[in-house]
């Protein structure tokens, strides 16, 4: 009965065995260990008894760049001036003094000896393309010349910027000054876009980041595929733990027994891709039993009668046949939610681009929240506020003649941000477009691992006249660039202050704790220098970043000097309260001024105004649905080479149900190759983890591994890239999001690449 | 004084922040660790249970490692914390073999290393690094003889267990269940 008694699980726990390996190596020759080398000189600190030296430490403020949560912290340096550790800032509402493992391990990003070290320019030498090291001046000249050429021949609008991270704001300013508004982040169309569009069309406001979920005070938290605790969105993980302490009910819907599922009162092991049916059944029960918040719905909502009619047939019995969740469980969990109302959260999730009908699924989530009256209520969704800093004075940006929307007129009208994959599509020349994208600037996003359908991404890149990549690491995307610019890490630079929303408006400062290593430079410096070479100096009139930041900070009553001391500063709320008060008159920012159960926006665009369930593709015999997710110690592929974090987990593994393993005679730890429904083979093999925690019809892996770039010495060839196996993309017609969970894999126990060569 | 730690398995998510924070606080070389995570899965799909534990030295009141150390480098310090004096340690590894929890490792500099309950921080009135960083606040540390300490209070309130009690080591790492 007990298949997995005392499983010392791979990832973090591997160190138990890694430690053994190291012992062996140490016996052979201790001198060869990384620990004795220059990587972490502090690791050699020679201390007496057991007390590491604390005195002489100095600290500078930062906010973390390892993920988008941007926790504020202090970078501590030892008396030799070396960065030793990063500790959360107690005043910071994003982290409450506690960074997550990635943020704590952020030191590894700075010390990583595989970092990009100098500007590189692609040149042809003896008929072979190579990267030649260049000075900044040379490299930026090449960038400026090429961008000018594209602007002259095709118009500046044919340049697009892909960015994910703080530095992107400076390149965004540069691109706008240059004459293009095509600035895109994969965080919209490959991630949270559907929820933002769904919540905007329902409540007239988006969720944004950090999520406005009041988990701390909730009495019932419903997670649908959202694996908080494995995704280490710091504030939410902390608040979920508070909710557990407070005795809140957690309901987790997931085909995989996630960490969150193990903390839940109810785990609903749903058949993958059927979530909308479950949501509709919950809505059906809550309306039929009249468990919805009548006063709230009557006062604030639009379309209750239409919704009642719409869900009449979506009974728990109907949903049972689709989801495999028993009707009594659907009924009982609906009652749990209603009992907790309005302190209940049907969590909108974050990475929600799954099946192409994602906006509609998130609409169902929004509707359920509306019926239970949780929007604007304690323990539900609070009203966040942020402190905006004014822009440094600059001339008005030129008005571009075209934007990305002109490439496909009438498509994705409800998209709130530029659709990254659409930029990719419209880079591949097509006769029915006046202009294609001709140049890309890519900053801090490894598009090869970010965008699904790698073949298309590569085709788009091959169609470009010019691509410059600005990154800290030699990620795959840099290999396709014409110019590579080494950005310094967040521990070595200033950026714009963090101004994200929270319960209390607040700002956080990032300042350099150390000089940039190698010949790397901060984004602000690169953008300003490039602006100068593009004759756009007037848009970057500040002399250096400190002047810019101090000017902004003084406008809101603080200063760079004060921020250096405190790191985080909170401001009083200026607008409304955190929650609605009783009987408050509210004009919602929707067409009807109400919370729209029936969406007039969607109806006007020709989409169904209320969500429906549509069946999705199912695996063929011998194939398993490829599900992917997050590890608490990694952020996408961004951290895959970080020495501290690869120490915890240096490869992903494939979760396989024991029944499936038996059928295929797979052994735990055995390396296998994967092939997807379109015949795409994984480049590398992946180790099998046999576990009861996964359904028999799916497999699971952590995203971001399987790097094929040899310059990433710690992550090259470790595990499998889920992205290379995602070739069946289900595009959300409403907002352009790329649904990535309709891909299926089968196994090869022998290296199929070798077979190819032999035959 | 009797220092002890409690780990709430109901809240721990196995993120290993405690592992990284310990490494950067205590100069633990890459490739080694003083604390680690164990996950125990029980049952068959979909009737499953998962226990997640952040483990480290148990600072046993009856420590086999202290008893077997030929040089006296392994010893009890403030509040029963089990320590190794690095420059008295000859790296013979007897303690590593004697520890039922596998809590010790040979440091590449030639001595044996392990969790110190961050005694350097505790003496300054601070919490151990792992306790202070844990995002789920599932680690509790303090003096068992002080009824007002975090660890005393939580052990009074909750059910708990220790690991391998049959080894008779009187471990001082408690797991809330
Ligand atoms: S959640 Fe972790 S990685 Fe993300 S910003 Fe916070 S500390 Fe950094
Ligand atoms: S930091 Fe806390 S939640 Fe994370 S693994 Fe360690 S004890 Fe568990
Ligand atoms: S108490 Fe200190 S030495 Fe022990 S595991 Fe925690 S951080 Fe490491």
Short mmCIF file of N, CA and C in Angstrom, two decimals, chain A residues 498-566:
data_model
loop_
_atom_site.label_atom_id
_atom_site.label_comp_id
_atom_site.label_asym_id
_atom_site.label_seq_id
_atom_site.Cartn_x
_atom_site.Cartn_y
_atom_site.Cartn_z
N UNK A 498 11.00 50.40 -7.18
CA UNK A 498 9.81 49.54 -7.25
C UNK A 498 8.62 50.33 -6.72
N UNK A 499 7.53 50.33 -7.46
CA UNK A 499 6.34 51.08 -7.01
C UNK A 499 5.09 50.20 -7.06
N UNK A 500 5.25 48.89 -7.01
CA UNK A 500 4.10 48.00 -7.18
C UNK A 500 3.02 48.20 -6.13
N UNK A 501 1.83 47.80 -6.50
CA UNK A 501 0.66 47.92 -5.62
C UNK A 501 0.79 47.05 -4.37
N UNK A 502 0.11 47.46 -3.31
CA UNK A 502 -0.04 46.60 -2.13
C UNK A 502 -1.15 47.17 -1.26
N UNK A 503 -1.28 46.61 -0.06
CA UNK A 503 -2.30 47.15 0.83
C UNK A 503 -2.00 48.60 1.17
N UNK A 504 -0.71 48.85 1.44
CA UNK A 504 -0.26 50.22 1.69
C UNK A 504 0.64 50.62 0.52
N UNK A 505 0.45 51.80 -0.06
CA UNK A 505 1.36 52.21 -1.13
C UNK A 505 2.78 52.27 -0.58
N UNK A 506 3.75 51.84 -1.36
CA UNK A 506 5.12 51.85 -0.87
C UNK A 506 6.09 51.84 -2.04
N UNK A 507 7.30 52.30 -1.78
CA UNK A 507 8.34 52.23 -2.80
C UNK A 507 9.58 51.56 -2.21
N UNK A 508 10.37 50.96 -3.08
CA UNK A 508 11.61 50.31 -2.62
C UNK A 508 12.74 50.71 -3.55
N UNK A 509 13.92 50.86 -2.94
CA UNK A 509 15.11 51.26 -3.70
C UNK A 509 16.02 50.06 -3.96
N UNK A 510 16.57 50.03 -5.15
CA UNK A 510 17.67 49.10 -5.45
C UNK A 510 18.90 49.94 -5.74
N UNK A 511 19.97 49.68 -5.00
CA UNK A 511 21.23 50.37 -5.28
C UNK A 511 22.34 49.33 -5.38
N UNK A 512 23.43 49.67 -6.03
CA UNK A 512 24.48 48.67 -6.19
C UNK A 512 25.15 48.35 -4.85
N UNK A 513 25.36 47.07 -4.59
CA UNK A 513 26.10 46.66 -3.40
C UNK A 513 27.57 46.48 -3.75
N UNK A 514 27.84 46.31 -5.04
CA UNK A 514 29.22 46.10 -5.49
C UNK A 514 29.36 46.70 -6.88
N UNK A 515 30.61 46.92 -7.27
CA UNK A 515 30.91 47.37 -8.64
C UNK A 515 30.53 46.25 -9.60
N UNK A 516 30.07 46.58 -10.81
CA UNK A 516 29.79 45.51 -11.78
C UNK A 516 31.02 44.66 -12.03
N UNK A 517 30.81 43.35 -12.01
CA UNK A 517 31.92 42.43 -12.31
C UNK A 517 32.18 42.46 -13.82
N UNK A 518 33.35 42.07 -14.20
CA UNK A 518 33.74 41.98 -15.62
C UNK A 518 33.46 43.31 -16.30
N UNK A 519 33.10 43.26 -17.58
CA UNK A 519 32.79 44.49 -18.30
C UNK A 519 31.28 44.62 -18.47
N UNK A 520 30.52 44.31 -17.41
CA UNK A 520 29.06 44.41 -17.52
C UNK A 520 28.60 45.79 -17.09
N UNK A 521 27.42 46.17 -17.54
CA UNK A 521 26.91 47.51 -17.28
C UNK A 521 25.43 47.45 -16.91
N UNK A 522 24.96 48.46 -16.16
CA UNK A 522 23.52 48.49 -15.84
C UNK A 522 22.67 48.94 -17.04
N UNK A 523 21.42 48.52 -17.02
CA UNK A 523 20.51 48.83 -18.13
C UNK A 523 20.39 50.34 -18.35
N UNK A 524 20.30 51.09 -17.26
CA UNK A 524 20.11 52.55 -17.44
C UNK A 524 21.26 53.15 -18.22
N UNK A 525 22.47 52.66 -17.97
CA UNK A 525 23.66 53.19 -18.64
C UNK A 525 23.64 52.79 -20.12
N UNK A 526 23.27 51.53 -20.37
CA UNK A 526 23.24 51.04 -21.75
C UNK A 526 22.21 51.84 -22.56
N UNK A 527 21.02 52.03 -21.97
CA UNK A 527 19.94 52.73 -22.68
C UNK A 527 20.33 54.17 -22.97
N UNK A 528 20.93 54.81 -21.98
CA UNK A 528 21.29 56.22 -22.14
C UNK A 528 22.38 56.39 -23.21
N UNK A 529 23.37 55.50 -23.18
CA UNK A 529 24.46 55.56 -24.17
C UNK A 529 23.90 55.32 -25.58
N UNK A 530 22.99 54.35 -25.65
CA UNK A 530 22.41 54.02 -26.94
C UNK A 530 21.57 55.20 -27.44
N UNK A 531 20.85 55.82 -26.53
CA UNK A 531 20.03 56.99 -26.89
C UNK A 531 20.91 58.05 -27.52
N UNK A 532 22.07 58.23 -26.92
CA UNK A 532 22.98 59.24 -27.42
C UNK A 532 23.42 58.92 -28.85
N UNK A 533 23.71 57.65 -29.08
CA UNK A 533 24.15 57.24 -30.42
C UNK A 533 23.02 57.30 -31.44
N UNK A 534 21.77 57.30 -30.94
CA UNK A 534 20.61 57.38 -31.83
C UNK A 534 20.08 58.81 -31.91
N UNK A 535 20.86 59.76 -31.40
CA UNK A 535 20.49 61.18 -31.38
C UNK A 535 19.20 61.43 -30.61
N UNK A 536 19.02 60.71 -29.52
CA UNK A 536 17.81 60.87 -28.71
C UNK A 536 18.15 61.38 -27.31
N UNK A 537 19.26 62.10 -27.19
CA UNK A 537 19.71 62.58 -25.88
C UNK A 537 18.64 63.33 -25.11
N UNK A 538 17.82 64.06 -25.83
CA UNK A 538 16.84 64.91 -25.14
C UNK A 538 15.83 64.10 -24.30
N UNK A 539 15.72 62.81 -24.59
CA UNK A 539 14.81 61.98 -23.80
C UNK A 539 15.48 61.44 -22.54
N UNK A 540 16.77 61.58 -22.47
CA UNK A 540 17.53 61.08 -21.30
C UNK A 540 18.37 62.23 -20.75
N UNK A 541 17.70 63.28 -20.30
CA UNK A 541 18.44 64.50 -19.95
C UNK A 541 19.20 64.41 -18.63
N UNK A 542 18.83 63.48 -17.76
CA UNK A 542 19.55 63.32 -16.50
C UNK A 542 20.98 62.87 -16.76
N UNK A 543 21.87 63.35 -15.90
CA UNK A 543 23.29 63.03 -16.11
C UNK A 543 23.63 61.61 -15.68
N UNK A 544 23.12 61.24 -14.52
CA UNK A 544 23.28 59.84 -14.13
C UNK A 544 22.07 59.40 -13.32
N UNK A 545 22.05 58.14 -13.02
CA UNK A 545 20.85 57.54 -12.44
C UNK A 545 20.53 58.13 -11.06
N UNK A 546 21.55 58.49 -10.30
CA UNK A 546 21.29 59.02 -8.96
C UNK A 546 20.52 60.33 -9.07
N UNK A 547 20.87 61.14 -10.07
CA UNK A 547 20.16 62.40 -10.26
C UNK A 547 18.69 62.13 -10.61
N UNK A 548 18.48 61.18 -11.50
CA UNK A 548 17.11 60.83 -11.90
C UNK A 548 16.29 60.35 -10.69
N UNK A 549 16.85 59.42 -9.94
CA UNK A 549 16.11 58.84 -8.81
C UNK A 549 15.84 59.89 -7.74
N UNK A 550 16.84 60.69 -7.45
CA UNK A 550 16.68 61.70 -6.41
C UNK A 550 15.59 62.70 -6.82
N UNK A 551 15.59 63.07 -8.09
CA UNK A 551 14.56 64.00 -8.59
C UNK A 551 13.17 63.38 -8.38
N UNK A 552 13.01 62.13 -8.77
CA UNK A 552 11.71 61.46 -8.62
C UNK A 552 11.31 61.36 -7.16
N UNK A 553 12.26 60.96 -6.33
CA UNK A 553 11.95 60.71 -4.92
C UNK A 553 11.59 62.00 -4.20
N UNK A 554 12.26 63.08 -4.56
CA UNK A 554 11.97 64.37 -3.91
C UNK A 554 10.56 64.83 -4.25
N UNK A 555 10.07 64.45 -5.43
CA UNK A 555 8.70 64.84 -5.82
C UNK A 555 7.65 64.19 -4.92
N UNK A 556 8.00 63.11 -4.25
CA UNK A 556 7.01 62.47 -3.36
C UNK A 556 7.44 62.60 -1.91
N UNK A 557 8.31 63.56 -1.66
CA UNK A 557 8.62 63.89 -0.27
C UNK A 557 9.68 63.03 0.39
N UNK A 558 10.47 62.31 -0.40
CA UNK A 558 11.60 61.61 0.20
C UNK A 558 12.83 61.94 -0.64
N UNK A 559 13.88 61.18 -0.51
CA UNK A 559 15.09 61.49 -1.27
C UNK A 559 15.90 60.22 -1.42
N UNK A 560 16.87 60.27 -2.29
CA UNK A 560 17.74 59.11 -2.47
C UNK A 560 18.48 58.82 -1.16
N UNK A 561 18.87 59.89 -0.48
CA UNK A 561 19.60 59.71 0.77
C UNK A 561 18.75 58.96 1.80
N UNK A 562 17.49 59.37 1.93
CA UNK A 562 16.62 58.69 2.90
C UNK A 562 16.39 57.23 2.48
N UNK A 563 16.14 57.03 1.20
CA UNK A 563 15.85 55.68 0.72
C UNK A 563 17.03 54.74 0.91
N UNK A 564 18.24 55.29 0.80
CA UNK A 564 19.42 54.44 1.02
C UNK A 564 19.44 53.92 2.45
N UNK A 565 18.89 54.71 3.36
CA UNK A 565 18.88 54.30 4.77
C UNK A 565 17.77 53.31 5.09
N UNK A 566 16.59 53.53 4.47
CA UNK A 566 15.44 52.71 4.86
C UNK A 566 15.13 51.58 3.87
#
